[in-house]
Structures are given as C-alpha cells and as structure tokens.
Amino acid sequence: MKKKLIICLSFCVIALNLFSQENSSSTITSPSINQRDNNELRINIATSIIGFPELNYERFIEDNMGVGLAGSVSLEKTEDMSMRWYALPYYRLYFGKKKASGFFIEGNMALVGQKENYYESYFVNNTYVQGPLYTNSKTNFGFGGAIGVKLLARNGLTGEVYAGVGRLFGDYINDAYPRIGVCIGKRF
C-alpha cells in the first residue's frame, strides 16, 4: 500500500514539475503570454461548508491551459463521511478571451484516502447482539473530469464554478468521487 502511494505521489510531482519549468535559455518570448500572473491560489467554499475544505493551486502554462493540484482533508467524523482526504492533480483547457478564464474542461486523477467503520452483528438466543467496531482503511486511485466557468476581475481576483465526477478503481466503499466547487481565489 505504501509503495503504491509513493509511486502515485512521485508521478504527480514529476508531472507538475515538467509542466511548470520555464526555459531560461530561450530569449524569444511569446507576446501573448504574460510573464506575470501565472499562478493562482483558490479556496473551495462549497466543500468547506460540508466540512471538507479544499485548497487549489494552479500554474498557467499557456494563455488557454493550466495544471494544478487540489487537496482536501475531512473535518467530519468517520461515521459521517467515509472520504478522509484526497490529492487531485488536474489539467484544464480554457476557451475564454482573457488569459485562463471563461469556460473550461478539466481532466483529473485522484488519490483518495477512505475509512469506513462498521459493527459486526449476530443473533444469540434469538437476541440481536452488536459486536465490536471494525475499521477499514484504503487508499484508492482514480480518473475523472469536470466542466466549469472561471471569471477574472481586473485586480486578479477570480471566481469559478465547476462540476464533474471521477471513477475510483478498486474501491469497496464508493465507486466514484465528486468534483464540485464554488471557488474564490487570487492570481499572482
């Protein structure tokens, strides 16, 4: 299990580093790409309300595309929410007129940690008896997608709304993970 986690995290870090490297040996730069404001940090208000606050970091690699990483940890008890945490690298393609704004489509992959509590129950002498508490923990990997809209203000503040879903592989608790958000953020 630890080996799978290390491999997945290594792959995510390498993928983000490949996309975020700038070529300093090139003296010719594209006039359409603004060298400032290539980073964005956001908080997802929708998931924060349900006790699963999500932070997003996105790096724009072109005027119409970006790569990012979303991460979240559950603040709720295990009985209320089986998903405990996730790390979700994503790629977005934007279709707006401004830099990295307007309608977008997103492809993502997820590393999800889940925990489920259950009680073993049985009958003894025609009486229902609840046995001890058992906990199952598992880390799963999946792929998904989303669509949404990002709005950009002149001062660098952003707002976005998106919705999507992903499929978890080898999951015994949930077959899918939601990808929903109402986010506010800042470009820098």
PDB file of C-alpha atoms in Angstrom:
ATOM      1  CA  MET A   1       0.000   0.000   0.000  1.00  0.00           C
ATOM      2  CA  LYS A   2       2.791   2.417   0.916  1.00  0.00           C
ATOM      3  CA  LYS A   3       4.598   1.551  -2.302  1.00  0.00           C
ATOM      4  CA  LYS A   4       1.514   2.462  -4.397  1.00  0.00           C
ATOM      5  CA  LEU A   5       1.141   5.743  -2.520  1.00  0.00           C
ATOM      6  CA  ILE A   6       4.803   6.669  -3.074  1.00  0.00           C
ATOM      7  CA  ILE A   7       4.587   5.812  -6.788  1.00  0.00           C
ATOM      8  CA  CYS A   8       1.408   7.870  -7.289  1.00  0.00           C
ATOM      9  CA  LEU A   9       2.763  10.885  -5.402  1.00  0.00           C
ATOM     10  CA  SER A  10       6.074  10.709  -7.291  1.00  0.00           C
ATOM     11  CA  PHE A  11       4.218  10.633 -10.598  1.00  0.00           C
ATOM     12  CA  CYS A  12       2.136  13.676  -9.596  1.00  0.00           C
ATOM     13  CA  VAL A  13       5.180  15.696  -8.522  1.00  0.00           C
ATOM     14  CA  ILE A  14       7.116  14.844 -11.697  1.00  0.00           C
ATOM     15  CA  ALA A  15       4.133  15.730 -13.894  1.00  0.00           C
ATOM     16  CA  LEU A  16       3.658  19.101 -12.197  1.00  0.00           C
ATOM     17  CA  ASN A  17       7.394  19.883 -12.397  1.00  0.00           C
ATOM     18  CA  LEU A  18       7.516  19.087 -16.113  1.00  0.00           C
ATOM     19  CA  PHE A  19       4.686  21.481 -16.857  1.00  0.00           C
ATOM     20  CA  SER A  20       5.879  24.269 -14.577  1.00  0.00           C
ATOM     21  CA  GLN A  21       9.505  24.546 -15.772  1.00  0.00           C
ATOM     22  CA  GLU A  22      10.425  27.650 -17.730  1.00  0.00           C
ATOM     23  CA  ASN A  23      13.102  27.599 -20.383  1.00  0.00           C
ATOM     24  CA  SER A  24      15.607  30.282 -19.369  1.00  0.00           C
ATOM     25  CA  SER A  25      17.896  29.683 -22.363  1.00  0.00           C
ATOM     26  CA  SER A  26      15.296  30.975 -24.794  1.00  0.00           C
ATOM     27  CA  THR A  27      15.474  34.733 -25.370  1.00  0.00           C
ATOM     28  CA  ILE A  28      12.359  34.879 -27.538  1.00  0.00           C
ATOM     29  CA  THR A  29       9.102  35.014 -25.619  1.00  0.00           C
ATOM     30  CA  SER A  30       5.618  34.872 -26.976  1.00  0.00           C
ATOM     31  CA  PRO A  31       3.926  38.281 -26.730  1.00  0.00           C
ATOM     32  CA  SER A  32       0.567  36.622 -25.982  1.00  0.00           C
ATOM     33  CA  ILE A  33       1.802  35.079 -22.733  1.00  0.00           C
ATOM     34  CA  ASN A  34       2.012  37.500 -19.835  1.00  0.00           C
ATOM     35  CA  GLN A  35       5.012  36.544 -17.708  1.00  0.00           C
ATOM     36  CA  ARG A  36       3.216  37.829 -14.608  1.00  0.00           C
ATOM     37  CA  ASP A  37       0.154  36.283 -13.056  1.00  0.00           C
ATOM     38  CA  ASN A  38       0.965  32.687 -13.995  1.00  0.00           C
ATOM     39  CA  ASN A  39      -0.069  31.308 -10.595  1.00  0.00           C
ATOM     40  CA  GLU A  40      -3.393  31.125  -8.823  1.00  0.00           C
ATOM     41  CA  LEU A  41      -4.419  30.080  -5.325  1.00  0.00           C
ATOM     42  CA  ARG A  42      -8.087  29.308  -4.540  1.00  0.00           C
ATOM     43  CA  ILE A  43     -10.302  28.000  -1.755  1.00  0.00           C
ATOM     44  CA  ASN A  44     -13.410  25.955  -2.481  1.00  0.00           C
ATOM     45  CA  ILE A  45     -16.298  27.419  -0.493  1.00  0.00           C
ATOM     46  CA  ALA A  46     -18.786  24.662  -1.431  1.00  0.00           C
ATOM     47  CA  THR A  47     -16.700  21.839   0.044  1.00  0.00           C
ATOM     48  CA  SER A  48     -15.716  23.943   3.064  1.00  0.00           C
ATOM     49  CA  ILE A  49     -19.380  24.254   4.035  1.00  0.00           C
ATOM     50  CA  ILE A  50     -19.774  20.448   4.165  1.00  0.00           C
ATOM     51  CA  GLY A  51     -16.649  20.006   6.321  1.00  0.00           C
ATOM     52  CA  PHE A  52     -14.176  19.113   3.568  1.00  0.00           C
ATOM     53  CA  PRO A  53     -12.187  22.327   2.850  1.00  0.00           C
ATOM     54  CA  GLU A  54     -10.262  22.227  -0.414  1.00  0.00           C
ATOM     55  CA  LEU A  55      -7.262  24.338  -1.456  1.00  0.00           C
ATOM     56  CA  ASN A  56      -6.252  24.657  -5.113  1.00  0.00           C
ATOM     57  CA  TYR A  57      -3.007  25.797  -6.687  1.00  0.00           C
ATOM     58  CA  GLU A  58      -2.888  26.276 -10.460  1.00  0.00           C
ATOM     59  CA  ARG A  59       0.002  27.200 -12.751  1.00  0.00           C
ATOM     60  CA  PHE A  60      -0.802  28.537 -16.227  1.00  0.00           C
ATOM     61  CA  ILE A  61       1.481  27.070 -18.873  1.00  0.00           C
ATOM     62  CA  GLU A  62      -0.168  28.876 -21.793  1.00  0.00           C
ATOM     63  CA  ASP A  63      -2.884  31.517 -22.177  1.00  0.00           C
ATOM     64  CA  ASN A  64      -5.506  28.801 -22.543  1.00  0.00           C
ATOM     65  CA  MET A  65      -4.237  25.944 -20.350  1.00  0.00           C
ATOM     66  CA  GLY A  66      -3.077  25.238 -16.850  1.00  0.00           C
ATOM     67  CA  VAL A  67      -2.090  22.446 -14.482  1.00  0.00           C
ATOM     68  CA  GLY A  68      -2.915  22.360 -10.822  1.00  0.00           C
ATOM     69  CA  LEU A  69      -3.211  20.445  -7.603  1.00  0.00           C
ATOM     70  CA  ALA A  70      -6.227  20.345  -5.291  1.00  0.00           C
ATOM     71  CA  GLY A  71      -6.013  18.925  -1.795  1.00  0.00           C
ATOM     72  CA  SER A  72      -8.515  18.396   0.960  1.00  0.00           C
ATOM     73  CA  VAL A  73      -8.852  16.797   4.394  1.00  0.00           C
ATOM     74  CA  SER A  74     -12.145  15.928   6.074  1.00  0.00           C
ATOM     75  CA  LEU A  75     -13.084  17.699   9.291  1.00  0.00           C
ATOM     76  CA  GLU A  76     -16.080  15.413   9.886  1.00  0.00           C
ATOM     77  CA  LYS A  77     -16.183  12.174  11.899  1.00  0.00           C
ATOM     78  CA  THR A  78     -15.694   8.861  10.114  1.00  0.00           C
ATOM     79  CA  GLU A  79     -19.327   7.931  10.773  1.00  0.00           C
ATOM     80  CA  ASP A  80     -20.477  10.990   8.808  1.00  0.00           C
ATOM     81  CA  MET A  81     -18.063  10.880   5.860  1.00  0.00           C
ATOM     82  CA  SER A  82     -16.027   7.916   4.591  1.00  0.00           C
ATOM     83  CA  MET A  83     -13.720  10.024   2.356  1.00  0.00           C
ATOM     84  CA  ARG A  84     -10.970  11.292   4.664  1.00  0.00           C
ATOM     85  CA  TRP A  85      -8.574  13.104   2.294  1.00  0.00           C
ATOM     86  CA  TYR A  86      -7.610  13.484  -1.356  1.00  0.00           C
ATOM     87  CA  ALA A  87      -4.884  14.887  -3.565  1.00  0.00           C
ATOM     88  CA  LEU A  88      -6.076  15.675  -7.064  1.00  0.00           C
ATOM     89  CA  PRO A  89      -3.727  16.866  -9.856  1.00  0.00           C
ATOM     90  CA  TYR A  90      -5.598  18.269 -12.847  1.00  0.00           C
ATOM     91  CA  TYR A  91      -5.190  19.748 -16.322  1.00  0.00           C
ATOM     92  CA  ARG A  92      -7.509  22.466 -17.656  1.00  0.00           C
ATOM     93  CA  LEU A  93      -8.174  23.792 -21.130  1.00  0.00           C
ATOM     94  CA  TYR A  94      -9.788  27.276 -21.239  1.00  0.00           C
ATOM     95  CA  PHE A  95     -11.945  28.697 -24.016  1.00  0.00           C
ATOM     96  CA  GLY A  96     -12.300  32.339 -22.887  1.00  0.00           C
ATOM     97  CA  LYS A  97     -10.899  35.524 -24.432  1.00  0.00           C
ATOM     98  CA  LYS A  98      -8.920  36.542 -21.337  1.00  0.00           C
ATOM     99  CA  LYS A  99      -5.926  34.580 -20.103  1.00  0.00           C
ATOM    100  CA  ALA A 100      -7.047  31.297 -18.433  1.00  0.00           C
ATOM    101  CA  SER A 101     -10.659  32.317 -17.967  1.00  0.00           C
ATOM    102  CA  GLY A 102     -14.115  31.606 -19.325  1.00  0.00           C
ATOM    103  CA  PHE A 103     -15.495  28.132 -19.996  1.00  0.00           C
ATOM    104  CA  PHE A 104     -13.088  25.264 -19.266  1.00  0.00           C
ATOM    105  CA  ILE A 105     -12.865  21.496 -19.340  1.00  0.00           C
ATOM    106  CA  GLU A 106     -10.800  19.583 -16.810  1.00  0.00           C
ATOM    107  CA  GLY A 107      -9.195  16.164 -16.709  1.00  0.00           C
ATOM    108  CA  ASN A 108      -8.028  14.936 -13.321  1.00  0.00           C
ATOM    109  CA  MET A 109      -6.708  11.971 -11.427  1.00  0.00           C
ATOM    110  CA  ALA A 110      -7.219  11.424  -7.740  1.00  0.00           C
ATOM    111  CA  LEU A 111      -5.504   9.781  -4.827  1.00  0.00           C
ATOM    112  CA  VAL A 112      -8.227   9.266  -2.208  1.00  0.00           C
ATOM    113  CA  GLY A 113      -7.973   8.026   1.374  1.00  0.00           C
ATOM    114  CA  GLN A 114     -11.118   6.433   2.792  1.00  0.00           C
ATOM    115  CA  LYS A 115     -12.134   4.920   6.092  1.00  0.00           C
ATOM    116  CA  GLU A 116     -15.285   3.006   6.965  1.00  0.00           C
ATOM    117  CA  ASN A 117     -16.485   1.935  10.398  1.00  0.00           C
ATOM    118  CA  TYR A 118     -18.848  -0.996  10.817  1.00  0.00           C
ATOM    119  CA  TYR A 119     -20.062  -3.218  13.614  1.00  0.00           C
ATOM    120  CA  GLU A 120     -20.234  -6.972  13.426  1.00  0.00           C
ATOM    121  CA  SER A 121     -23.743  -8.086  14.407  1.00  0.00           C
ATOM    122  CA  TYR A 122     -25.178 -11.508  15.134  1.00  0.00           C
ATOM    123  CA  PHE A 123     -28.025 -13.319  16.947  1.00  0.00           C
ATOM    124  CA  VAL A 124     -27.564 -15.156  20.237  1.00  0.00           C
ATOM    125  CA  ASN A 125     -30.596 -16.984  21.712  1.00  0.00           C
ATOM    126  CA  ASN A 126     -32.982 -15.027  19.445  1.00  0.00           C
ATOM    127  CA  THR A 127     -31.447 -11.753  20.619  1.00  0.00           C
ATOM    128  CA  TYR A 128     -29.703  -9.304  18.318  1.00  0.00           C
ATOM    129  CA  VAL A 129     -26.190  -8.549  19.636  1.00  0.00           C
ATOM    130  CA  GLN A 130     -23.951  -5.838  18.265  1.00  0.00           C
ATOM    131  CA  GLY A 131     -20.323  -6.895  18.195  1.00  0.00           C
ATOM    132  CA  PRO A 132     -17.089  -4.909  18.204  1.00  0.00           C
ATOM    133  CA  LEU A 133     -16.279  -1.962  15.933  1.00  0.00           C
ATOM    134  CA  TYR A 134     -14.140  -2.655  12.855  1.00  0.00           C
ATOM    135  CA  THR A 135     -12.452  -0.045  10.688  1.00  0.00           C
ATOM    136  CA  ASN A 136     -11.440  -0.499   7.059  1.00  0.00           C
ATOM    137  CA  SER A 137      -8.967   1.987   5.589  1.00  0.00           C
ATOM    138  CA  LYS A 138      -7.940   2.146   1.980  1.00  0.00           C
ATOM    139  CA  THR A 139      -6.159   4.448  -0.454  1.00  0.00           C
ATOM    140  CA  ASN A 140      -7.573   4.461  -3.986  1.00  0.00           C
ATOM    141  CA  PHE A 141      -6.616   5.904  -7.340  1.00  0.00           C
ATOM    142  CA  GLY A 142      -8.992   7.211  -9.994  1.00  0.00           C
ATOM    143  CA  PHE A 143      -9.585   9.387 -13.053  1.00  0.00           C
ATOM    144  CA  GLY A 144     -12.295  11.950 -13.727  1.00  0.00           C
ATOM    145  CA  GLY A 145     -13.363  15.114 -15.460  1.00  0.00           C
ATOM    146  CA  ALA A 146     -15.256  18.339 -14.901  1.00  0.00           C
ATOM    147  CA  ILE A 147     -16.585  21.378 -16.736  1.00  0.00           C
ATOM    148  CA  GLY A 148     -16.914  24.894 -15.402  1.00  0.00           C
ATOM    149  CA  VAL A 149     -16.577  28.636 -15.792  1.00  0.00           C
ATOM    150  CA  LYS A 150     -13.879  30.926 -14.373  1.00  0.00           C
ATOM    151  CA  LEU A 151     -14.418  34.677 -14.035  1.00  0.00           C
ATOM    152  CA  LEU A 152     -11.470  37.047 -13.759  1.00  0.00           C
ATOM    153  CA  ALA A 153     -11.530  40.558 -12.267  1.00  0.00           C
ATOM    154  CA  ARG A 154      -9.063  43.288 -13.260  1.00  0.00           C
ATOM    155  CA  ASN A 155      -7.339  43.194  -9.863  1.00  0.00           C
ATOM    156  CA  GLY A 156      -6.527  39.461 -10.170  1.00  0.00           C
ATOM    157  CA  LEU A 157      -9.378  38.093  -8.071  1.00  0.00           C
ATOM    158  CA  THR A 158     -11.042  35.025  -9.562  1.00  0.00           C
ATOM    159  CA  GLY A 159     -14.267  33.172  -9.067  1.00  0.00           C
ATOM    160  CA  GLU A 160     -15.194  29.827 -10.545  1.00  0.00           C
ATOM    161  CA  VAL A 161     -17.955  27.267 -10.556  1.00  0.00           C
ATOM    162  CA  TYR A 162     -17.450  23.684 -11.760  1.00  0.00           C
ATOM    163  CA  ALA A 163     -18.983  20.235 -11.555  1.00  0.00           C
ATOM    164  CA  GLY A 164     -17.800  16.778 -12.500  1.00  0.00           C
ATOM    165  CA  VAL A 165     -17.230  13.239 -11.354  1.00  0.00           C
ATOM    166  CA  GLY A 166     -14.458  10.668 -11.280  1.00  0.00           C
ATOM    167  CA  ARG A 167     -14.197   6.884 -11.097  1.00  0.00           C
ATOM    168  CA  LEU A 168     -12.212   5.179  -8.346  1.00  0.00           C
ATOM    169  CA  PHE A 169     -10.548   1.854  -9.143  1.00  0.00           C
ATOM    170  CA  GLY A 170     -10.514  -0.974  -6.602  1.00  0.00           C
ATOM    171  CA  ASP A 171     -12.836   0.820  -4.208  1.00  0.00           C
ATOM    172  CA  TYR A 172     -15.032  -1.120  -1.817  1.00  0.00           C
ATOM    173  CA  ILE A 173     -16.703   1.908  -0.220  1.00  0.00           C
ATOM    174  CA  ASN A 174     -17.562   4.251  -3.106  1.00  0.00           C
ATOM    175  CA  ASP A 175     -17.355   3.782  -6.859  1.00  0.00           C
ATOM    176  CA  ALA A 176     -16.931   7.483  -7.634  1.00  0.00           C
ATOM    177  CA  TYR A 177     -15.737  10.767  -6.222  1.00  0.00           C
ATOM    178  CA  PRO A 178     -17.464  14.132  -6.751  1.00  0.00           C
ATOM    179  CA  ARG A 179     -15.716  17.108  -8.278  1.00  0.00           C
ATOM    180  CA  ILE A 180     -17.785  20.162  -7.375  1.00  0.00           C
ATOM    181  CA  GLY A 181     -16.790  23.656  -6.490  1.00  0.00           C
ATOM    182  CA  VAL A 182     -17.616  27.274  -5.946  1.00  0.00           C
ATOM    183  CA  CYS A 183     -14.199  28.873  -5.528  1.00  0.00           C
ATOM    184  CA  ILE A 184     -12.676  32.266  -4.936  1.00  0.00           C
ATOM    185  CA  GLY A 185      -9.002  32.990  -5.426  1.00  0.00           C
ATOM    186  CA  LYS A 186      -6.193  35.330  -6.334  1.00  0.00           C
ATOM    187  CA  ARG A 187      -3.683  35.360  -9.189  1.00  0.00           C
ATOM    188  CA  PHE A 188      -0.106  36.275  -8.514  1.00  0.00           C
TER     189      PHE A 188
END
